[in-house]
Tab-separated table of C-alpha atoms (C1' of nucleotides) in Angstrom:
chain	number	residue	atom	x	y	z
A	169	UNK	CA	0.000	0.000	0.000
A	170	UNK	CA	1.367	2.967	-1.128
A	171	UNK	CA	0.990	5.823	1.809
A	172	UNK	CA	-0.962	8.722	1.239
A	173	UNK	CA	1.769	11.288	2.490
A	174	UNK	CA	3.863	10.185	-0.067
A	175	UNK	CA	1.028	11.775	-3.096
A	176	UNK	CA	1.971	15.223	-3.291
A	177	UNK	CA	-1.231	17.583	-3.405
A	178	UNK	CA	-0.089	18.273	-7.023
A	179	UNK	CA	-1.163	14.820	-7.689
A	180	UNK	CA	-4.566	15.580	-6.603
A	181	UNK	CA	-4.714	18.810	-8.954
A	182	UNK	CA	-4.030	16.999	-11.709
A	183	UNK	CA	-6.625	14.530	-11.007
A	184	UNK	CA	-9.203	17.310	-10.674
A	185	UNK	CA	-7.793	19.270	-13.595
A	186	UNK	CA	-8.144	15.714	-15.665
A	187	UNK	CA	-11.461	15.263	-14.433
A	188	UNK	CA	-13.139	18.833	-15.227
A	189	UNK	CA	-11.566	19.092	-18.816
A	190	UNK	CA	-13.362	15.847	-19.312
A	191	UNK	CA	-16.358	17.310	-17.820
A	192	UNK	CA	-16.159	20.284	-20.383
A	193	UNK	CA	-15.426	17.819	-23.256
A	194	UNK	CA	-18.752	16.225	-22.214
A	195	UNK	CA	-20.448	19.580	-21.588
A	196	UNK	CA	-19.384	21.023	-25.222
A	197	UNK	CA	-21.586	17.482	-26.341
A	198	UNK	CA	-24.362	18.196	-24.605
A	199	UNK	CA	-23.976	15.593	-22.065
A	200	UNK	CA	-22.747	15.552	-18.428
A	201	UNK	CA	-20.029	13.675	-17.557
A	202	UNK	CA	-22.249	10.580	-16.038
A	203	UNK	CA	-23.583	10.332	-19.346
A	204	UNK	CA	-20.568	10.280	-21.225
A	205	UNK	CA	-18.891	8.045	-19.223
A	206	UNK	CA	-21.753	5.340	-19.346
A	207	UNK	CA	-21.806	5.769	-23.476
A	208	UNK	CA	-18.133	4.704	-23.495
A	209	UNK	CA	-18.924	1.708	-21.111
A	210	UNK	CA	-21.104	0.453	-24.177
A	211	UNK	CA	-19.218	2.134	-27.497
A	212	UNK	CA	-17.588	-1.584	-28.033
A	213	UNK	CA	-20.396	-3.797	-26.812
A	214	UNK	CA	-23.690	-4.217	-25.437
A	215	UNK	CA	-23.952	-3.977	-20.961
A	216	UNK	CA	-26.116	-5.305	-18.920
A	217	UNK	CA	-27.644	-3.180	-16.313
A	218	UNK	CA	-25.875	-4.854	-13.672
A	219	UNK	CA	-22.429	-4.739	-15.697
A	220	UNK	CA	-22.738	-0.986	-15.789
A	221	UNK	CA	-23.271	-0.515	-12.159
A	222	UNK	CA	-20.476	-2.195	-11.473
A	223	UNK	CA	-17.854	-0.636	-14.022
A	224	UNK	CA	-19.445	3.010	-13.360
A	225	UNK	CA	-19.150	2.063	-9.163
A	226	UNK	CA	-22.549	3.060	-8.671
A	227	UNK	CA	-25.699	2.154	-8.094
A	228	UNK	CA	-28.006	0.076	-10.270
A	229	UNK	CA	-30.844	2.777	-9.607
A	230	UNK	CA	-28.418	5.424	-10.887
A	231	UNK	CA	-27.956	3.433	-14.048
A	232	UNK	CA	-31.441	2.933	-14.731
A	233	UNK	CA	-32.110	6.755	-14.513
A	234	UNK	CA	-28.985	7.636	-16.906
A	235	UNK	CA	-30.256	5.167	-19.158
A	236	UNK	CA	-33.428	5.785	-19.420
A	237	UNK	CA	-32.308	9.843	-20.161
A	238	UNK	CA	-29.804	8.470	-22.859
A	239	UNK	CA	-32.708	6.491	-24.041
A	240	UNK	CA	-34.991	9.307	-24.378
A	241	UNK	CA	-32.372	11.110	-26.452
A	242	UNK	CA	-31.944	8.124	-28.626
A	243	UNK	CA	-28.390	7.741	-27.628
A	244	UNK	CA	-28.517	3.948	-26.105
A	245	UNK	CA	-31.354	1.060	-26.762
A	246	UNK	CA	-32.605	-1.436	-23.936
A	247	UNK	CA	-32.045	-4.414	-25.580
A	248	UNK	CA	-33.423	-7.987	-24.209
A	249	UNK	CA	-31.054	-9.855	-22.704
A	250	UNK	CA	-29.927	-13.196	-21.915
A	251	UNK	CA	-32.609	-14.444	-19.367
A	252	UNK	CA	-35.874	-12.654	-19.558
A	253	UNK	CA	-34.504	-10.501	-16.305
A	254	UNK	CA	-31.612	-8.492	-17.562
A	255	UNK	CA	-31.502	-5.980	-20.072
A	256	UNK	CA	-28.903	-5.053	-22.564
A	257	UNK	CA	-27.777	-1.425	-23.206
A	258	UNK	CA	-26.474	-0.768	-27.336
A	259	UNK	CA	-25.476	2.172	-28.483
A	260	UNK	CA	-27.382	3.676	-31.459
A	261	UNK	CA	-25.321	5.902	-34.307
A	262	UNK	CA	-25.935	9.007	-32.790
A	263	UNK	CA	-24.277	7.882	-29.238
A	264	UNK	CA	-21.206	6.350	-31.200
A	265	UNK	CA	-21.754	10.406	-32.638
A	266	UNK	CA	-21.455	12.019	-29.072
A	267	UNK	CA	-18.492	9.742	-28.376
A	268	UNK	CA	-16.659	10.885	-31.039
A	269	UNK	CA	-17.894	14.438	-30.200
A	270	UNK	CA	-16.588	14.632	-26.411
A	271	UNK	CA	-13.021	12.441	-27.707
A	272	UNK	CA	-12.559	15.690	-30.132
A	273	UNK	CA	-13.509	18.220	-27.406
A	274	UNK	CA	-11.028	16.322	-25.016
A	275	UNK	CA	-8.254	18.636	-24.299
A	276	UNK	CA	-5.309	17.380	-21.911
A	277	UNK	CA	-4.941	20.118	-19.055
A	278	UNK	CA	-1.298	20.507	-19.953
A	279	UNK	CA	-1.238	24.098	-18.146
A	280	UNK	CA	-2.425	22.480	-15.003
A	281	UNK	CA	0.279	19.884	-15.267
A	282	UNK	CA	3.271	22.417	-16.321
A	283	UNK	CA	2.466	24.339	-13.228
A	284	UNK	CA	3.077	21.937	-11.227
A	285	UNK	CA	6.253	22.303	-9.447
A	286	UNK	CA	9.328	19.948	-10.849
A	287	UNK	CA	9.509	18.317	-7.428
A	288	UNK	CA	6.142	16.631	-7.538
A	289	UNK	CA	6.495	15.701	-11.504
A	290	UNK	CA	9.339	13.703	-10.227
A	291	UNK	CA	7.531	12.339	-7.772
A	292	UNK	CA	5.347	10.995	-9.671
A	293	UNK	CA	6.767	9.961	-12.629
A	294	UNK	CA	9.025	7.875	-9.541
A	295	UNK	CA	5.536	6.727	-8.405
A	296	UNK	CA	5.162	4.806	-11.519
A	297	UNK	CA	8.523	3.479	-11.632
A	298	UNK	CA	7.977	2.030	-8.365
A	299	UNK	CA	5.089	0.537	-10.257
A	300	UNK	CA	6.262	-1.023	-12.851
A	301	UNK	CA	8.590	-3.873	-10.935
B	1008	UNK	CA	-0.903	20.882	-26.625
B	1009	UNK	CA	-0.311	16.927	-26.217
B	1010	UNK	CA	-2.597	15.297	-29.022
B	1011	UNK	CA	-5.481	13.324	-27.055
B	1012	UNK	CA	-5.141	10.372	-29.005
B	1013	UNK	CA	-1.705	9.877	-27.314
B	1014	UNK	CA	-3.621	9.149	-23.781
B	1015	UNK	CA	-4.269	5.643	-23.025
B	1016	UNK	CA	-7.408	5.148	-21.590
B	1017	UNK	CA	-5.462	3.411	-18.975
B	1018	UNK	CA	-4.577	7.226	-17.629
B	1019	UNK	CA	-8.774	8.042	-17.416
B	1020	UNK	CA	-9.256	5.231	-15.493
B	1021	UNK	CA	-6.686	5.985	-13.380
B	1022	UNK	CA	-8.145	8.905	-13.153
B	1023	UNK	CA	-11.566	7.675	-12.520
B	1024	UNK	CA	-10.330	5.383	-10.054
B	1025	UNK	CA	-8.874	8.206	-7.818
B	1026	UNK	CA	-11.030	9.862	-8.336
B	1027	UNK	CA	-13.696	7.282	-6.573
B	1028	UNK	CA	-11.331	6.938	-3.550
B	1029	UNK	CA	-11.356	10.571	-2.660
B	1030	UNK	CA	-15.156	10.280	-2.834
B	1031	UNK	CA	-15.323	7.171	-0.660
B	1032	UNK	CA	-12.603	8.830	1.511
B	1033	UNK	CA	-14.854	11.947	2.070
B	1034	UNK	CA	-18.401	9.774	2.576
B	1035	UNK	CA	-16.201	7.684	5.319
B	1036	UNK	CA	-16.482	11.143	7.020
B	1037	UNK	CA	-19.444	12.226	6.197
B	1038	UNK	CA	-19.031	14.231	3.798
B	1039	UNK	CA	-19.515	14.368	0.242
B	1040	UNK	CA	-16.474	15.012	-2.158
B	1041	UNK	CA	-17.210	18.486	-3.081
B	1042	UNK	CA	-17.597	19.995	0.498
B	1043	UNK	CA	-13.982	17.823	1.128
B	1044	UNK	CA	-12.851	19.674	-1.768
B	1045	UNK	CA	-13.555	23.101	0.072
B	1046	UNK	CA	-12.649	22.414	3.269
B	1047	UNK	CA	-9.436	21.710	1.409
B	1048	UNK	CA	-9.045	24.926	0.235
B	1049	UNK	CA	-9.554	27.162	3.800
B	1050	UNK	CA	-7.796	24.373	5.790
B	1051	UNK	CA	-5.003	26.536	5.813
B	1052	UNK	CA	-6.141	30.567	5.706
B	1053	UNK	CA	-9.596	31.956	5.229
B	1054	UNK	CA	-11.036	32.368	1.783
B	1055	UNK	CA	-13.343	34.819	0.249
B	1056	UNK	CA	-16.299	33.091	-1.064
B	1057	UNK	CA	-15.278	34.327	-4.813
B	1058	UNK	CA	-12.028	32.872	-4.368
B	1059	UNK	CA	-13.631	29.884	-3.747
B	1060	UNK	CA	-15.631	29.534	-6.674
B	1061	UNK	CA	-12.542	30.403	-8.932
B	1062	UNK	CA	-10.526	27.456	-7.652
B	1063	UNK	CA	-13.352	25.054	-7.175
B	1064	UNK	CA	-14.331	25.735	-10.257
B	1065	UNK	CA	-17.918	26.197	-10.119
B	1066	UNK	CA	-20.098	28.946	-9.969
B	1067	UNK	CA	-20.533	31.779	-6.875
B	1068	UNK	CA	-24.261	30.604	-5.696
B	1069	UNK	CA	-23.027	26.866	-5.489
B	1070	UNK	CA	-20.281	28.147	-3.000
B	1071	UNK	CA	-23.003	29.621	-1.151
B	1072	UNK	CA	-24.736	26.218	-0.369
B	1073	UNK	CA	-21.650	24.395	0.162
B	1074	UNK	CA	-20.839	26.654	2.814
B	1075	UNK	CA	-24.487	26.962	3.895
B	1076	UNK	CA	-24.783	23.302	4.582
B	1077	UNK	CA	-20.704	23.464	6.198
B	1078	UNK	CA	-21.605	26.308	8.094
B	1079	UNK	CA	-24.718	24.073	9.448
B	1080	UNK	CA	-22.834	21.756	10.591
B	1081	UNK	CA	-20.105	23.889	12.324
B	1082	UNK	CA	-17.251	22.586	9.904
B	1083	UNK	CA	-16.625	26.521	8.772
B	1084	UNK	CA	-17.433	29.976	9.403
B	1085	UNK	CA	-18.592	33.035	7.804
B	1086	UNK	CA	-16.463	36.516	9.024
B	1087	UNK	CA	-16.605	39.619	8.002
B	1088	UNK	CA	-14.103	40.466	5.237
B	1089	UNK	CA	-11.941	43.445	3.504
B	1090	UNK	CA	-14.872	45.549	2.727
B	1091	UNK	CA	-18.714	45.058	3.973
B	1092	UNK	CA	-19.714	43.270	0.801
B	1093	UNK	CA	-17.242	40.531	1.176
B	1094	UNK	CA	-16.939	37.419	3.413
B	1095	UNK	CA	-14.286	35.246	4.995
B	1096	UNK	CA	-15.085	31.070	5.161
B	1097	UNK	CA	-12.669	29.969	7.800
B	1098	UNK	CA	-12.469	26.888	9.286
B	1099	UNK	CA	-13.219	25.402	12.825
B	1100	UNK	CA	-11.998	22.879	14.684
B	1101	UNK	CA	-14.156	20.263	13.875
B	1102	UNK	CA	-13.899	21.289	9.933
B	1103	UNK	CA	-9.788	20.778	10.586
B	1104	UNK	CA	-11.075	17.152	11.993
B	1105	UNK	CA	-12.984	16.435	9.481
B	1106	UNK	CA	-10.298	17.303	6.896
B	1107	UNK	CA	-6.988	14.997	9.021
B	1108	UNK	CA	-10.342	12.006	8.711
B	1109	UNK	CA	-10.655	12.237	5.084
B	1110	UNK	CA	-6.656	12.151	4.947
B	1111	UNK	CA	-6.801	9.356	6.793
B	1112	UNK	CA	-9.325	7.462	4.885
B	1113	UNK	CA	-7.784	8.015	1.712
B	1114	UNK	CA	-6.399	5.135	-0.200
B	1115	UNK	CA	-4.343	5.347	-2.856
B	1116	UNK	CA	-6.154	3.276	-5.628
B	1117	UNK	CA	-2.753	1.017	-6.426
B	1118	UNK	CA	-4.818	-1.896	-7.689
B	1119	UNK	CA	-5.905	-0.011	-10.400
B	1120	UNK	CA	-2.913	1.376	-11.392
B	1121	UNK	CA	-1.161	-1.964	-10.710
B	1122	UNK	CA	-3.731	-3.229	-13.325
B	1123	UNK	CA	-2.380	-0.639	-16.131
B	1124	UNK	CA	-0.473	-2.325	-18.579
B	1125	UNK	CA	3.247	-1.718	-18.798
B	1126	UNK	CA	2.627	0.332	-21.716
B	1127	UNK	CA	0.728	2.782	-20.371
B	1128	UNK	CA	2.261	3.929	-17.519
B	1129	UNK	CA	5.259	3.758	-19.389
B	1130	UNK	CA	3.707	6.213	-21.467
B	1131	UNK	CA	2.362	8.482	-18.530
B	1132	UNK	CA	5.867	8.426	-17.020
B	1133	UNK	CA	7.351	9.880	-20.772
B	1134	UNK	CA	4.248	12.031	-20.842
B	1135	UNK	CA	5.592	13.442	-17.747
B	1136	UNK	CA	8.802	13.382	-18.306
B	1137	UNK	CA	8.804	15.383	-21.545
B	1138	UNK	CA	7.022	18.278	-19.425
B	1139	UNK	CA	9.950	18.980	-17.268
B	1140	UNK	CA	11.973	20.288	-19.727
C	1377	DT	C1'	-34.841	-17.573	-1.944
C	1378	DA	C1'	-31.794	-14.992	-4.862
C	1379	DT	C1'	-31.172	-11.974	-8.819
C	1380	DT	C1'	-32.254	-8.172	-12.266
C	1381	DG	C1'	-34.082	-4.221	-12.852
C	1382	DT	C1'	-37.491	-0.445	-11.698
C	1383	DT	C1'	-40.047	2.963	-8.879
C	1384	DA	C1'	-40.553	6.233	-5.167
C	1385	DT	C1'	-38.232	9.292	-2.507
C	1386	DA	C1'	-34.930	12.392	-0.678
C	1387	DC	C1'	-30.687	14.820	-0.604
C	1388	DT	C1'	-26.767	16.960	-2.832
C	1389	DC	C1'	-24.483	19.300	-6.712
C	1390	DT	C1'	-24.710	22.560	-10.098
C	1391	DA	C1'	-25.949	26.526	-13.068
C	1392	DT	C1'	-28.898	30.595	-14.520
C	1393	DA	C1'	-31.390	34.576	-13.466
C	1394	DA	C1'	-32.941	37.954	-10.452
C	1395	DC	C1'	-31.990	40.227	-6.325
C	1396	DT	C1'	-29.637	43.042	-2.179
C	1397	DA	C1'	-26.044	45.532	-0.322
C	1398	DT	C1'	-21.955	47.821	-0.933
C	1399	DA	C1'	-18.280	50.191	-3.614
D	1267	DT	C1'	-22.150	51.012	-12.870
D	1268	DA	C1'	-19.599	47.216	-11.070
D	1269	DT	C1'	-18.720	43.784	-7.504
D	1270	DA	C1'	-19.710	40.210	-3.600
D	1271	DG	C1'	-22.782	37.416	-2.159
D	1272	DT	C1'	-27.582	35.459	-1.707
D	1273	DT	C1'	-32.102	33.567	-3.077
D	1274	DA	C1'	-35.229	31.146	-6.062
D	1275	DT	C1'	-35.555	27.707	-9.123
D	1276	DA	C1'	-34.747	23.749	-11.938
D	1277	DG	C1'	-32.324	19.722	-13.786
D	1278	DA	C1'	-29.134	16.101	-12.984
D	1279	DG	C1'	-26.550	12.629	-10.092
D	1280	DT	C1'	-26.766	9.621	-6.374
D	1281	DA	C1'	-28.267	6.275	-2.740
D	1282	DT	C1'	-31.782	3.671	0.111
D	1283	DA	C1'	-35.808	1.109	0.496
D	1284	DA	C1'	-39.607	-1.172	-1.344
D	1285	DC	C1'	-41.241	-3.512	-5.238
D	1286	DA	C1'	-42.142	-6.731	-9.605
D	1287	DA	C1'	-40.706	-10.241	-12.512
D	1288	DT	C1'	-37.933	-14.028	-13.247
D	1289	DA	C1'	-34.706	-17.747	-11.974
DNA sequence: TATTGTTATACTCTATAACTATA
DNA sequence: TATAGTTATAGAGTATAACAATA
């Protein structure tokens, strides 16, 4: 376990810095980021209900109100699934569209990350050194 | 500006997955990830409330009900600031607490980046790397 | 009985627009 | 007029609990 004193705060920054450009990548779509993140859970295949709850770490509740939003928008389709229980969620052309839409709007936060001091790039960069043995 | 296409999507579910353990950290506490966020940011000196907004980034009136709800609880305080239109949030005691038990809960999500293949944190490391010069 | 998904409900986050008080 | 903050409002995300249908 790695200790949490040793992740500088700059660490976090990034993190949130990552996290809000890909909120404004969403945003610019027309979707929030819940949204967008569940339409690249099914881009490649077809989800279950269940499957999405678990990859998203939420609740299956949550998933059946983001789907059923997606669904009203035409960007996902329930889909039977394999026993008459579960459902599958596809994407339809124009969620494969939004995909492709947030992807371009993606920008990296590369200010955030030059600001952040030389001391904690090293630190992390030796972070995933560690990592890699 | 670093081409998107270059990011694996190893590094957004990093992200993601660091994401999720501040959140869990914070809810250990009681508290959900965006009022950890702020007592972050007055754990050390008082903040005006538009200061807030600019590095939380979010809008004035949100601020206002984060701090409402903090304030509630007796996490933070409202004092008087520079001029009579302006306030100070400071924190208490209890909001310092509060702040040392999210630290505490915090896990660094090293399964998930364990899980990354070689390749991508190799390129996160070079990704870093080529930023210090 | 256990599992899959939904519904009802409640709380939080968030932004926009209109507002008050102060500068 | 401009600025700091609040209030009113509305939509979205989220979880819990209770529920229906199926296994």
């Amino acid at each position: 376990m790695v200790d949490e004193t040793a992740l500088p705060q700059q660490l976090w920054d990034f993190v949130y810095a990552y996290d809000a450009a890909y909120d404004r990548a969403a945003r610019s779509a027309g979707l929030s980021a819940a949204q967008a993140c569940l339409l690249k859970e099914v881009v490649d295949a077809p989800r279950s209900m269940s499957e999405l709850a678990a990859s998203l770490l939420c609740d299956a509740s949550n998933v059946t109100q983001l789907v059923t939003r997606l669904e009203a928008r035409g960007l996902v389709r329930r889909e039977p699934g394999q026993d008459r229980r579960s459902k599958r969620v596809a994407i339809t052309a124009g969620g494969i569209e939004m995909v492709d839409r947030v992807r371009g709007a993606f920008t990296f936060p590369q200010d955030r990350l030059a600001r952040l001091p030389l001391e904690s790039r090293r630190e992390l960069s030796a972070l995933l050194d560690a990592m890699r043995d």
